[in-house]
PDB file of C-alpha atoms in Angstrom:
ATOM      1  CA  MET A 975      13.404 -19.667  27.565  1.00  0.00           C
ATOM      2  CA  ASP A 976      10.006 -19.737  28.644  1.00  0.00           C
ATOM      3  CA  HIS A 977       7.589 -20.870  26.336  1.00  0.00           C
ATOM      4  CA  PHE A 978      10.423 -22.023  23.748  1.00  0.00           C
ATOM      5  CA  TRP A 979       8.438 -25.092  22.530  1.00  0.00           C
ATOM      6  CA  TYR A 980       5.374 -23.189  21.664  1.00  0.00           C
ATOM      7  CA  LEU A 981       7.792 -20.875  19.385  1.00  0.00           C
ATOM      8  CA  PHE A 982       8.898 -23.940  18.044  1.00  0.00           C
ATOM      9  CA  ALA A 983       5.917 -25.492  17.397  1.00  0.00           C
ATOM     10  CA  ALA A 984       4.414 -22.720  15.189  1.00  0.00           C
ATOM     11  CA  TYR A 985       7.887 -22.164  13.264  1.00  0.00           C
ATOM     12  CA  SER A 986       7.581 -25.873  12.630  1.00  0.00           C
ATOM     13  CA  ILE A 987       4.335 -26.084  11.555  1.00  0.00           C
ATOM     14  CA  ILE A 988       4.160 -23.340   9.555  1.00  0.00           C
ATOM     15  CA  PHE A 989       7.175 -24.510   7.584  1.00  0.00           C
ATOM     16  CA  ALA A 990       6.369 -28.193   7.229  1.00  0.00           C
ATOM     17  CA  ALA A 991       2.839 -26.974   5.510  1.00  0.00           C
ATOM     18  CA  ILE A 992       4.478 -24.697   3.155  1.00  0.00           C
ATOM     19  CA  PHE A 993       7.298 -27.626   2.437  1.00  0.00           C
ATOM     20  CA  LEU A 994       4.619 -30.339   2.180  1.00  0.00           C
ATOM     21  CA  TYR A 995       2.195 -28.286   0.043  1.00  0.00           C
ATOM     22  CA  VAL A 996       4.940 -27.253  -2.381  1.00  0.00           C
ATOM     23  CA  ALA A 997       6.177 -31.034  -2.530  1.00  0.00           C
ATOM     24  CA  PHE A 998       2.994 -31.892  -3.445  1.00  0.00           C
ATOM     25  CA  MET A 999       2.409 -29.485  -6.120  1.00  0.00           C
ATOM     26  CA  TRP A1000       5.810 -30.091  -7.438  1.00  0.00           C
ATOM     27  CA  SER A1001       5.007 -34.093  -8.238  1.00  0.00           C
ATOM     28  CA  ARG A1002       1.426 -33.216  -9.511  1.00  0.00           C
ATOM     29  CA  GLN A1003       3.030 -31.141 -11.613  1.00  0.00           C
ATOM     30  CA  SER A1004       5.633 -33.624 -12.997  1.00  0.00           C
ATOM     31  CA  LYS A1005       2.916 -36.175 -13.333  1.00  0.00           C
ATOM     32  CA  LEU A1006       0.821 -33.915 -15.474  1.00  0.00           C
ATOM     33  CA  GLU A1007       3.777 -33.004 -17.631  1.00  0.00           C
ATOM     34  CA  VAL A1008       4.095 -36.799 -18.306  1.00  0.00           C
ATOM     35  CA  GLU A1009       0.566 -36.880 -19.477  1.00  0.00           C
ATOM     36  CA  VAL A1010       0.529 -33.932 -21.972  1.00  0.00           C
ATOM     37  CA  ARG A1011       3.845 -34.918 -23.403  1.00  0.00           C
ATOM     38  CA  ALA A1012       1.943 -38.625 -24.092  1.00  0.00           C
ATOM     39  CA  LEU A1013      -1.175 -36.994 -25.391  1.00  0.00           C
ATOM     40  CA  GLU A1014       0.856 -34.376 -27.362  1.00  0.00           C
ATOM     41  CA  ALA A1015       2.494 -37.590 -28.971  1.00  0.00           C
ATOM     42  CA  LYS A1016      -0.483 -39.363 -29.579  1.00  0.00           C
ATOM     43  CA  LEU A1017      -2.345 -36.486 -31.441  1.00  0.00           C
ATOM     44  CA  ALA A1018       0.871 -36.010 -33.551  1.00  0.00           C
ATOM     45  CA  ALA A1019       0.613 -39.779 -34.387  1.00  0.00           C
ATOM     46  CA  LEU A1020      -2.866 -39.497 -35.592  1.00  0.00           C
ATOM     47  CA  GLY A1021      -1.943 -36.219 -37.359  1.00  0.00           C
ATOM     48  CA  ASN A1022       0.504 -37.925 -39.581  1.00  0.00           C
ATOM     49  CA  SER A1023      -1.870 -40.963 -40.143  1.00  0.00           C
ATOM     50  CA  GLY A1024      -3.768 -38.254 -42.052  1.00  0.00           C
ATOM     51  CA  ALA A1025      -6.685 -37.611 -39.460  1.00  0.00           C
ATOM     52  CA  ASN A1026      -6.197 -33.891 -39.882  1.00  0.00           C
ATOM     53  CA  PRO A1027      -6.588 -33.492 -36.029  1.00  0.00           C
ATOM     54  CA  ALA A1028      -7.491 -30.464 -34.311  1.00  0.00           C
ATOM     55  CA  THR A1029      -3.844 -29.010 -32.989  1.00  0.00           C
ATOM     56  CA  PRO A1030      -3.066 -27.872 -29.359  1.00  0.00           C
ATOM     57  CA  GLU A1031      -2.197 -24.513 -30.979  1.00  0.00           C
ATOM     58  CA  HIS A1032      -5.941 -24.488 -32.346  1.00  0.00           C
ATOM     59  CA  PRO A1033      -7.904 -27.053 -30.034  1.00  0.00           C
ATOM     60  CA  PRO A1034     -11.736 -27.350 -29.806  1.00  0.00           C
ATOM     61  CA  ALA A1035     -13.493 -24.686 -27.921  1.00  0.00           C
ATOM     62  CA  GLU A1036     -13.156 -24.834 -24.290  1.00  0.00           C
ATOM     63  CA  SER A1037     -16.442 -24.668 -22.654  1.00  0.00           C
TER      64      SER A1037
ATOM     65  CA  MET B 430      10.705 -16.358 -19.910  1.00  0.00           C
ATOM     66  CA  ASN B 431       7.761 -17.591 -17.510  1.00  0.00           C
ATOM     67  CA  ASN B 432       9.866 -20.526 -15.985  1.00  0.00           C
ATOM     68  CA  ARG B 433      12.647 -18.118 -15.370  1.00  0.00           C
ATOM     69  CA  PHE B 434      10.636 -15.473 -13.553  1.00  0.00           C
ATOM     70  CA  GLN B 435       9.561 -18.273 -11.533  1.00  0.00           C
ATOM     71  CA  LYS B 436      12.850 -19.786 -10.610  1.00  0.00           C
ATOM     72  CA  ILE B 437      14.035 -16.160  -9.775  1.00  0.00           C
ATOM     73  CA  LEU B 438      11.117 -16.014  -7.467  1.00  0.00           C
ATOM     74  CA  GLY B 439      11.690 -19.060  -5.900  1.00  0.00           C
ATOM     75  CA  VAL B 440      15.439 -17.993  -5.063  1.00  0.00           C
ATOM     76  CA  ALA B 441      13.883 -14.424  -4.208  1.00  0.00           C
ATOM     77  CA  ALA B 442      11.368 -16.304  -1.595  1.00  0.00           C
ATOM     78  CA  LEU B 443      13.864 -18.341  -0.168  1.00  0.00           C
ATOM     79  CA  VAL B 444      16.659 -15.732   0.367  1.00  0.00           C
ATOM     80  CA  SER B 445      14.324 -13.602   1.874  1.00  0.00           C
ATOM     81  CA  MET B 446      13.069 -15.885   4.290  1.00  0.00           C
ATOM     82  CA  LEU B 447      16.152 -17.030   5.452  1.00  0.00           C
ATOM     83  CA  VAL B 448      17.291 -13.173   5.993  1.00  0.00           C
ATOM     84  CA  THR B 449      13.695 -12.915   7.894  1.00  0.00           C
ATOM     85  CA  LEU B 450      14.408 -15.801   9.901  1.00  0.00           C
ATOM     86  CA  TRP B 451      18.003 -13.878  11.105  1.00  0.00           C
ATOM     87  CA  MET B 452      16.063 -11.049  12.362  1.00  0.00           C
ATOM     88  CA  ILE B 453      13.445 -12.861  13.994  1.00  0.00           C
ATOM     89  CA  PHE B 454      15.937 -15.231  15.982  1.00  0.00           C
ATOM     90  CA  ALA B 455      19.482 -13.172  15.987  1.00  0.00           C
ATOM     91  CA  TRP B 456      18.359  -9.304  15.502  1.00  0.00           C
ATOM     92  CA  VAL B 457      15.450  -8.413  16.863  1.00  0.00           C
ATOM     93  CA  PRO B 458      15.020  -7.682  20.804  1.00  0.00           C
ATOM     94  CA  THR B 459      12.642  -9.883  22.703  1.00  0.00           C
ATOM     95  CA  GLU B 460       9.507  -8.341  23.926  1.00  0.00           C
ATOM     96  CA  ALA B 461       9.431  -7.256  27.465  1.00  0.00           C
ATOM     97  CA  GLN B 462       5.783  -8.535  28.372  1.00  0.00           C
ATOM     98  CA  GLN B 463       5.251 -11.578  26.323  1.00  0.00           C
ATOM     99  CA  GLY B 464       9.298 -13.023  26.108  1.00  0.00           C
ATOM    100  CA  ILE B 465      10.419 -15.022  23.128  1.00  0.00           C
ATOM    101  CA  VAL B 466       6.738 -16.418  22.285  1.00  0.00           C
ATOM    102  CA  GLN B 467       5.877 -12.905  20.839  1.00  0.00           C
ATOM    103  CA  ARG B 468       8.563 -13.590  18.078  1.00  0.00           C
ATOM    104  CA  ILE B 469       5.048 -15.698  16.742  1.00  0.00           C
ATOM    105  CA  PHE B 470       3.974 -12.871  15.392  1.00  0.00           C
ATOM    106  CA  TYR B 471       6.311 -12.155  12.624  1.00  0.00           C
ATOM    107  CA  PHE B 472       5.008 -14.965  10.738  1.00  0.00           C
ATOM    108  CA  HIS B 473       1.342 -14.854  12.016  1.00  0.00           C
ATOM    109  CA  VAL B 474       0.947 -11.563  10.939  1.00  0.00           C
ATOM    110  CA  PRO B 475       2.407 -11.908   7.309  1.00  0.00           C
ATOM    111  CA  CYS B 476       0.307 -15.324   7.207  1.00  0.00           C
ATOM    112  CA  ALA B 477      -2.726 -12.939   7.534  1.00  0.00           C
ATOM    113  CA  TRP B 478      -1.659 -10.780   5.112  1.00  0.00           C
ATOM    114  CA  VAL B 479      -0.938 -13.412   2.225  1.00  0.00           C
ATOM    115  CA  SER B 480      -4.468 -15.087   3.106  1.00  0.00           C
ATOM    116  CA  PHE B 481      -6.280 -11.894   2.754  1.00  0.00           C
ATOM    117  CA  ALA B 482      -4.234 -10.759  -0.494  1.00  0.00           C
ATOM    118  CA  ALA B 483      -5.203 -14.369  -1.898  1.00  0.00           C
ATOM    119  CA  PHE B 484      -8.895 -13.954  -1.165  1.00  0.00           C
ATOM    120  CA  GLY B 485      -8.922 -10.234  -2.951  1.00  0.00           C
ATOM    121  CA  ILE B 486      -7.195 -11.981  -5.878  1.00  0.00           C
ATOM    122  CA  VAL B 487     -10.208 -14.583  -5.459  1.00  0.00           C
ATOM    123  CA  ALA B 488     -12.798 -11.918  -5.590  1.00  0.00           C
ATOM    124  CA  VAL B 489     -10.895  -9.873  -8.546  1.00  0.00           C
ATOM    125  CA  ALA B 490     -10.618 -13.313 -10.632  1.00  0.00           C
ATOM    126  CA  GLY B 491     -14.201 -14.341  -9.841  1.00  0.00           C
ATOM    127  CA  ILE B 492     -15.219 -10.715 -10.859  1.00  0.00           C
ATOM    128  CA  PHE B 493     -13.181 -10.821 -14.206  1.00  0.00           C
ATOM    129  CA  TYR B 494     -14.720 -14.649 -15.121  1.00  0.00           C
ATOM    130  CA  LEU B 495     -17.957 -13.143 -14.576  1.00  0.00           C
ATOM    131  CA  TRP B 496     -17.359 -10.240 -16.678  1.00  0.00           C
ATOM    132  CA  LEU B 497     -15.222 -11.507 -19.634  1.00  0.00           C
ATOM    133  CA  GLY B 498     -15.052 -15.246 -18.798  1.00  0.00           C
ATOM    134  CA  GLY B 499     -12.256 -16.943 -19.994  1.00  0.00           C
ATOM    135  CA  GLN B 500     -11.255 -20.349 -18.029  1.00  0.00           C
ATOM    136  CA  ILE B 501      -8.009 -18.491 -17.205  1.00  0.00           C
ATOM    137  CA  TRP B 502      -9.581 -15.974 -14.618  1.00  0.00           C
ATOM    138  CA  ASP B 503     -11.406 -19.211 -12.994  1.00  0.00           C
ATOM    139  CA  ASP B 504      -7.896 -21.378 -12.662  1.00  0.00           C
ATOM    140  CA  LEU B 505      -6.439 -18.332 -11.396  1.00  0.00           C
ATOM    141  CA  GLY B 506      -9.206 -17.792  -8.635  1.00  0.00           C
ATOM    142  CA  HIS B 507      -8.875 -21.351  -7.580  1.00  0.00           C
ATOM    143  CA  ALA B 508      -5.293 -21.434  -7.490  1.00  0.00           C
ATOM    144  CA  ALA B 509      -5.784 -17.888  -5.123  1.00  0.00           C
ATOM    145  CA  ALA B 510      -8.443 -19.613  -2.956  1.00  0.00           C
ATOM    146  CA  GLU B 511      -6.421 -23.013  -2.133  1.00  0.00           C
ATOM    147  CA  LEU B 512      -3.425 -20.984  -0.861  1.00  0.00           C
ATOM    148  CA  GLY B 513      -5.412 -18.451   0.945  1.00  0.00           C
ATOM    149  CA  MET B 514      -6.782 -21.389   2.818  1.00  0.00           C
ATOM    150  CA  LEU B 515      -3.322 -22.674   3.583  1.00  0.00           C
ATOM    151  CA  PHE B 516      -1.989 -19.422   5.103  1.00  0.00           C
ATOM    152  CA  CYS B 517      -5.152 -18.729   6.927  1.00  0.00           C
ATOM    153  CA  THR B 518      -5.498 -22.225   8.376  1.00  0.00           C
ATOM    154  CA  LEU B 519      -1.347 -21.549   9.476  1.00  0.00           C
ATOM    155  CA  MET B 520      -2.839 -18.077  10.646  1.00  0.00           C
ATOM    156  CA  LEU B 521      -4.839 -19.738  12.844  1.00  0.00           C
ATOM    157  CA  ILE B 522      -3.202 -22.159  14.044  1.00  0.00           C
ATOM    158  CA  SER B 523      -0.054 -19.939  14.783  1.00  0.00           C
ATOM    159  CA  GLY B 524      -2.390 -17.531  16.613  1.00  0.00           C
ATOM    160  CA  SER B 525      -3.835 -20.325  18.850  1.00  0.00           C
ATOM    161  CA  ILE B 526      -0.486 -21.548  19.502  1.00  0.00           C
ATOM    162  CA  TRP B 527       0.824 -17.890  20.761  1.00  0.00           C
ATOM    163  CA  ALA B 528      -2.454 -17.272  22.604  1.00  0.00           C
ATOM    164  CA  LYS B 529      -1.994 -20.429  24.931  1.00  0.00           C
ATOM    165  CA  PRO B 530       0.510 -19.253  27.089  1.00  0.00           C
ATOM    166  CA  ILE B 531      -0.238 -15.292  26.820  1.00  0.00           C
ATOM    167  CA  TRP B 532      -4.612 -15.693  27.408  1.00  0.00           C
ATOM    168  CA  GLY B 533      -4.173 -19.160  29.244  1.00  0.00           C
ATOM    169  CA  THR B 534      -6.370 -20.456  26.107  1.00  0.00           C
ATOM    170  CA  TRP B 535      -6.074 -22.186  22.710  1.00  0.00           C
ATOM    171  CA  TRP B 536      -9.145 -20.613  21.432  1.00  0.00           C
ATOM    172  CA  THR B 537     -11.466 -17.859  22.257  1.00  0.00           C
ATOM    173  CA  TRP B 538     -14.723 -16.523  20.419  1.00  0.00           C
ATOM    174  CA  ASP B 539     -12.956 -13.117  20.338  1.00  0.00           C
ATOM    175  CA  SER B 540     -14.189 -10.901  17.321  1.00  0.00           C
ATOM    176  CA  ARG B 541     -11.148 -10.968  15.366  1.00  0.00           C
ATOM    177  CA  LEU B 542     -10.712 -14.441  16.082  1.00  0.00           C
ATOM    178  CA  THR B 543     -14.375 -15.670  15.245  1.00  0.00           C
ATOM    179  CA  THR B 544     -14.395 -13.251  11.892  1.00  0.00           C
ATOM    180  CA  SER B 545     -11.100 -15.085  11.025  1.00  0.00           C
ATOM    181  CA  PHE B 546     -12.576 -18.336  11.447  1.00  0.00           C
ATOM    182  CA  VAL B 547     -15.955 -17.460   9.653  1.00  0.00           C
ATOM    183  CA  LEU B 548     -13.533 -16.587   6.597  1.00  0.00           C
ATOM    184  CA  TRP B 549     -11.711 -20.217   6.960  1.00  0.00           C
ATOM    185  CA  LEU B 550     -15.007 -21.526   6.754  1.00  0.00           C
ATOM    186  CA  LEU B 551     -15.866 -19.526   3.920  1.00  0.00           C
ATOM    187  CA  TYR B 552     -13.196 -20.358   1.467  1.00  0.00           C
ATOM    188  CA  GLY B 553     -13.518 -24.026   2.974  1.00  0.00           C
ATOM    189  CA  GLY B 554     -17.012 -24.298   1.451  1.00  0.00           C
ATOM    190  CA  TYR B 555     -15.337 -22.771  -1.587  1.00  0.00           C
ATOM    191  CA  LEU B 556     -12.936 -25.312  -1.602  1.00  0.00           C
ATOM    192  CA  MET B 557     -15.238 -28.254  -0.765  1.00  0.00           C
ATOM    193  CA  MET B 558     -17.553 -26.943  -3.375  1.00  0.00           C
ATOM    194  CA  ARG B 559     -14.884 -27.006  -6.279  1.00  0.00           C
ATOM    195  CA  ALA B 560     -13.761 -30.257  -5.268  1.00  0.00           C
ATOM    196  CA  MET B 561     -17.575 -32.199  -5.352  1.00  0.00           C
ATOM    197  CA  PHE B 562     -18.826 -30.429  -8.419  1.00  0.00           C
ATOM    198  CA  GLY B 563     -15.522 -30.673 -10.666  1.00  0.00           C
ATOM    199  CA  GLU B 564     -15.251 -28.651 -13.740  1.00  0.00           C
ATOM    200  CA  GLY B 565     -17.375 -27.094 -15.688  1.00  0.00           C
ATOM    201  CA  GLU B 566     -18.714 -23.826 -16.815  1.00  0.00           C
ATOM    202  CA  GLN B 567     -21.533 -23.676 -14.135  1.00  0.00           C
ATOM    203  CA  VAL B 568     -19.355 -24.683 -11.047  1.00  0.00           C
ATOM    204  CA  ALA B 569     -16.856 -22.158 -12.156  1.00  0.00           C
ATOM    205  CA  ARG B 570     -19.882 -19.430 -12.521  1.00  0.00           C
ATOM    206  CA  LEU B 571     -20.898 -20.444  -8.726  1.00  0.00           C
ATOM    207  CA  ALA B 572     -17.396 -20.462  -7.334  1.00  0.00           C
ATOM    208  CA  ALA B 573     -16.681 -17.119  -8.752  1.00  0.00           C
ATOM    209  CA  VAL B 574     -19.981 -15.680  -6.937  1.00  0.00           C
ATOM    210  CA  VAL B 575     -18.862 -17.777  -3.699  1.00  0.00           C
ATOM    211  CA  GLY B 576     -15.680 -16.301  -3.881  1.00  0.00           C
ATOM    212  CA  ILE B 577     -16.630 -12.578  -4.376  1.00  0.00           C
ATOM    213  CA  VAL B 578     -19.129 -13.009  -1.512  1.00  0.00           C
ATOM    214  CA  ALA B 579     -16.859 -14.690   0.407  1.00  0.00           C
ATOM    215  CA  ALA B 580     -14.098 -11.786   0.380  1.00  0.00           C
ATOM    216  CA  LEU B 581     -16.404  -9.255   1.937  1.00  0.00           C
ATOM    217  CA  ASP B 582     -15.662 -10.905   5.084  1.00  0.00           C
ATOM    218  CA  VAL B 583     -12.063  -9.682   4.638  1.00  0.00           C
ATOM    219  CA  PRO B 584     -12.480  -6.114   5.257  1.00  0.00           C
ATOM    220  CA  VAL B 585     -14.668  -7.195   8.655  1.00  0.00           C
ATOM    221  CA  VAL B 586     -11.934  -9.289   9.750  1.00  0.00           C
ATOM    222  CA  ILE B 587      -9.388  -6.310   9.410  1.00  0.00           C
ATOM    223  CA  VAL B 588     -11.660  -3.756  11.354  1.00  0.00           C
ATOM    224  CA  SER B 589     -12.892  -6.189  13.706  1.00  0.00           C
ATOM    225  CA  VAL B 590     -10.480  -5.227  16.513  1.00  0.00           C
ATOM    226  CA  ARG B 591     -11.927  -1.441  16.113  1.00  0.00           C
ATOM    227  CA  LEU B 592     -15.369  -2.227  16.062  1.00  0.00           C
ATOM    228  CA  TRP B 593     -15.881  -4.397  18.907  1.00  0.00           C
ATOM    229  CA  ARG B 594     -14.526  -5.143  22.388  1.00  0.00           C
ATOM    230  CA  THR B 595     -11.332  -7.303  21.868  1.00  0.00           C
ATOM    231  CA  ILE B 596      -8.555  -8.962  23.669  1.00  0.00           C
ATOM    232  CA  HIS B 597      -6.492  -9.458  20.586  1.00  0.00           C
ATOM    233  CA  PRO B 598      -3.724  -6.984  20.099  1.00  0.00           C
ATOM    234  CA  ALA B 599      -3.817  -4.740  17.690  1.00  0.00           C
ATOM    235  CA  VAL B 600      -0.323  -4.723  15.936  1.00  0.00           C
ATOM    236  CA  LEU B 601      -0.114  -2.543  13.344  1.00  0.00           C
ATOM    237  CA  VAL B 602      -2.770   0.778  14.493  1.00  0.00           C
ATOM    238  CA  THR B 603      -3.974   0.446  18.073  1.00  0.00           C
ATOM    239  CA  ARG B 604      -7.683   2.245  18.981  1.00  0.00           C
ATOM    240  CA  GLN B 605      -5.417   5.128  20.217  1.00  0.00           C
ATOM    241  CA  GLY B 606      -3.679   5.420  16.663  1.00  0.00           C
ATOM    242  CA  GLY B 607      -0.174   3.992  17.699  1.00  0.00           C
ATOM    243  CA  HIS B 608       1.449   0.730  17.235  1.00  0.00           C
ATOM    244  CA  GLY B 609       1.597  -2.116  19.170  1.00  0.00           C
ATOM    245  CA  LEU B 610       5.624  -2.466  18.508  1.00  0.00           C
ATOM    246  CA  GLU B 611       7.577  -0.885  21.142  1.00  0.00           C
ATOM    247  CA  ASP B 612      11.256  -0.932  19.491  1.00  0.00           C
ATOM    248  CA  PRO B 613      11.688   0.150  15.707  1.00  0.00           C
ATOM    249  CA  ARG B 614      13.561  -3.237  14.936  1.00  0.00           C
ATOM    250  CA  MET B 615      10.262  -5.159  15.942  1.00  0.00           C
ATOM    251  CA  ILE B 616       8.981  -3.077  13.012  1.00  0.00           C
ATOM    252  CA  VAL B 617      11.553  -3.563  10.472  1.00  0.00           C
ATOM    253  CA  THR B 618      11.415  -7.315  11.100  1.00  0.00           C
ATOM    254  CA  LEU B 619       7.807  -7.326  10.700  1.00  0.00           C
ATOM    255  CA  LEU B 620       7.811  -5.533   7.408  1.00  0.00           C
ATOM    256  CA  ALA B 621      10.803  -8.238   6.159  1.00  0.00           C
ATOM    257  CA  GLY B 622       8.144 -10.837   6.840  1.00  0.00           C
ATOM    258  CA  LEU B 623       5.499  -9.191   4.916  1.00  0.00           C
ATOM    259  CA  VAL B 624       7.744  -8.961   1.861  1.00  0.00           C
ATOM    260  CA  ALA B 625       9.370 -12.382   2.404  1.00  0.00           C
ATOM    261  CA  PHE B 626       5.872 -13.961   2.653  1.00  0.00           C
ATOM    262  CA  THR B 627       4.471 -11.688  -0.391  1.00  0.00           C
ATOM    263  CA  ILE B 628       7.188 -13.132  -2.646  1.00  0.00           C
ATOM    264  CA  LEU B 629       6.652 -16.847  -1.314  1.00  0.00           C
ATOM    265  CA  PHE B 630       2.941 -16.751  -1.774  1.00  0.00           C
ATOM    266  CA  ALA B 631       3.520 -14.858  -5.472  1.00  0.00           C
ATOM    267  CA  TRP B 632       5.950 -17.911  -6.362  1.00  0.00           C
ATOM    268  CA  MET B 633       3.337 -20.599  -5.053  1.00  0.00           C
ATOM    269  CA  LEU B 634       0.628 -19.073  -6.806  1.00  0.00           C
ATOM    270  CA  MET B 635       2.693 -18.886 -10.064  1.00  0.00           C
ATOM    271  CA  LEU B 636       3.168 -23.020  -9.317  1.00  0.00           C
ATOM    272  CA  ARG B 637      -0.103 -23.664  -8.495  1.00  0.00           C
ATOM    273  CA  PHE B 638      -1.619 -21.506 -11.307  1.00  0.00           C
ATOM    274  CA  GLY B 639       0.949 -23.538 -13.569  1.00  0.00           C
ATOM    275  CA  GLU B 640      -0.362 -26.526 -12.739  1.00  0.00           C
ATOM    276  CA  LEU B 641      -4.485 -25.551 -13.330  1.00  0.00           C
ATOM    277  CA  ARG B 642      -3.141 -24.233 -16.557  1.00  0.00           C
ATOM    278  CA  MET B 643      -1.682 -27.575 -17.314  1.00  0.00           C
ATOM    279  CA  ARG B 644      -4.621 -29.216 -16.387  1.00  0.00           C
ATOM    280  CA  THR B 645      -6.873 -26.888 -18.938  1.00  0.00           C
ATOM    281  CA  ARG B 646      -4.655 -28.139 -21.787  1.00  0.00           C
ATOM    282  CA  LEU B 647      -4.856 -31.464 -20.859  1.00  0.00           C
ATOM    283  CA  ARG B 648      -8.765 -31.267 -21.068  1.00  0.00           C
ATOM    284  CA  MET B 649      -8.075 -29.970 -24.506  1.00  0.00           C
ATOM    285  CA  LEU B 650      -5.772 -32.174 -25.535  1.00  0.00           C
ATOM    286  CA  ALA B 651      -7.842 -35.077 -24.653  1.00  0.00           C
ATOM    287  CA  ARG B 652     -10.867 -33.480 -26.553  1.00  0.00           C
ATOM    288  CA  ALA B 653      -8.551 -32.820 -29.625  1.00  0.00           C
ATOM    289  CA  ILE B 654      -7.619 -36.381 -29.635  1.00  0.00           C
ATOM    290  CA  ILE B 655     -11.310 -37.679 -29.534  1.00  0.00           C
ATOM    291  CA  LEU B 656     -12.009 -35.245 -32.428  1.00  0.00           C
ATOM    292  CA  ALA B 657      -8.996 -36.443 -34.046  1.00  0.00           C
ATOM    293  CA  GLU B 658      -9.829 -40.086 -33.743  1.00  0.00           C
ATOM    294  CA  TYR B 659     -13.389 -39.363 -35.104  1.00  0.00           C
ATOM    295  CA  ARG B 660     -12.303 -37.916 -37.948  1.00  0.00           C
ATOM    296  CA  ALA B 661      -9.863 -40.720 -38.713  1.00  0.00           C
ATOM    297  CA  ALA B 662     -13.282 -43.165 -38.204  1.00  0.00           C
ATOM    298  CA  ASP B 663     -15.018 -40.562 -40.356  1.00  0.00           C
ATOM    299  CA  ALA B 664     -12.232 -40.927 -43.098  1.00  0.00           C
ATOM    300  CA  ALA B 665     -11.939 -44.343 -42.752  1.00  0.00           C
ATOM    301  CA  GLU B 666     -15.835 -45.609 -43.508  1.00  0.00           C
ATOM    302  CA  TYR B 667     -15.370 -42.807 -46.432  1.00  0.00           C
ATOM    303  CA  ARG B 668     -12.969 -44.896 -48.318  1.00  0.00           C
ATOM    304  CA  VAL B 669     -14.815 -48.160 -47.784  1.00  0.00           C
ATOM    305  CA  ALA B 670     -17.814 -46.466 -49.203  1.00  0.00           C
ATOM    306  CA  ALA B 671     -15.993 -44.948 -51.886  1.00  0.00           C
ATOM    307  CA  GLY B 672     -14.440 -48.272 -52.612  1.00  0.00           C
ATOM    308  CA  ASN B 673     -17.704 -50.376 -53.102  1.00  0.00           C
ATOM    309  CA  ARG B 674     -18.821 -47.976 -55.423  1.00  0.00           C
TER     310      ARG B 674
END
């Protein structure tokens, strides 16, 4: 079992990096989802108050 | 539909990765000269392949952005560059770990290693540029150009072992036209690794791309709210003015 630790280190680093990246991405995505829902609710409230907002379906042009 | 496909891709990535791991540690024979450390290759080569594919996507997305415009191409290029950087880093680290017991050194300025390191630096610069200058059309256009130019290094990395003298092993095709794997099971295992990493990459790309699209949507919503608030204030002002008349 010569050089076992090299093999172990290589596979551990690869899996740890991929796992951490995916976990980080997931946590960011769930935070973004909360923000999007909050903004959508705010926009809907503005729409109900008669402000005639630009809807998410027809948002102002993205620069 | 999109979400369902993403889930299926995630499960496929997990299953194919487990099958590949079983092949690497229980099925494929140990290489006679290098011993067990040769098994690093079954993940090192797929990491390289996936990073090259990612940088190819960055270049294609950059071309489409410059040609057609549209935030979607910029988001795709950004997501692919980030993942390419991750897998390129893993390729360099796993290669370095393999090199220590085999070459007796962690790093040498060999043609393949040097061109790979240049590739890593190029996309590191690309991501640093994006992080520093934020969002906007000009940054996206500059990023598209940098992404296309940087991708020109990918074919150089691939042919470097054939163009220059090198100590890096040619795994797939040697200078003599053969391949560097002595047993057919080694080739099958390497192919399984390539498939597993490709599926994993596709899944991760979908996740990251989805997140960037959501960020774009967030910016659009914020603008829509500002516009709605402005209109509401305008309407209130009009009502006050009409009441005074």
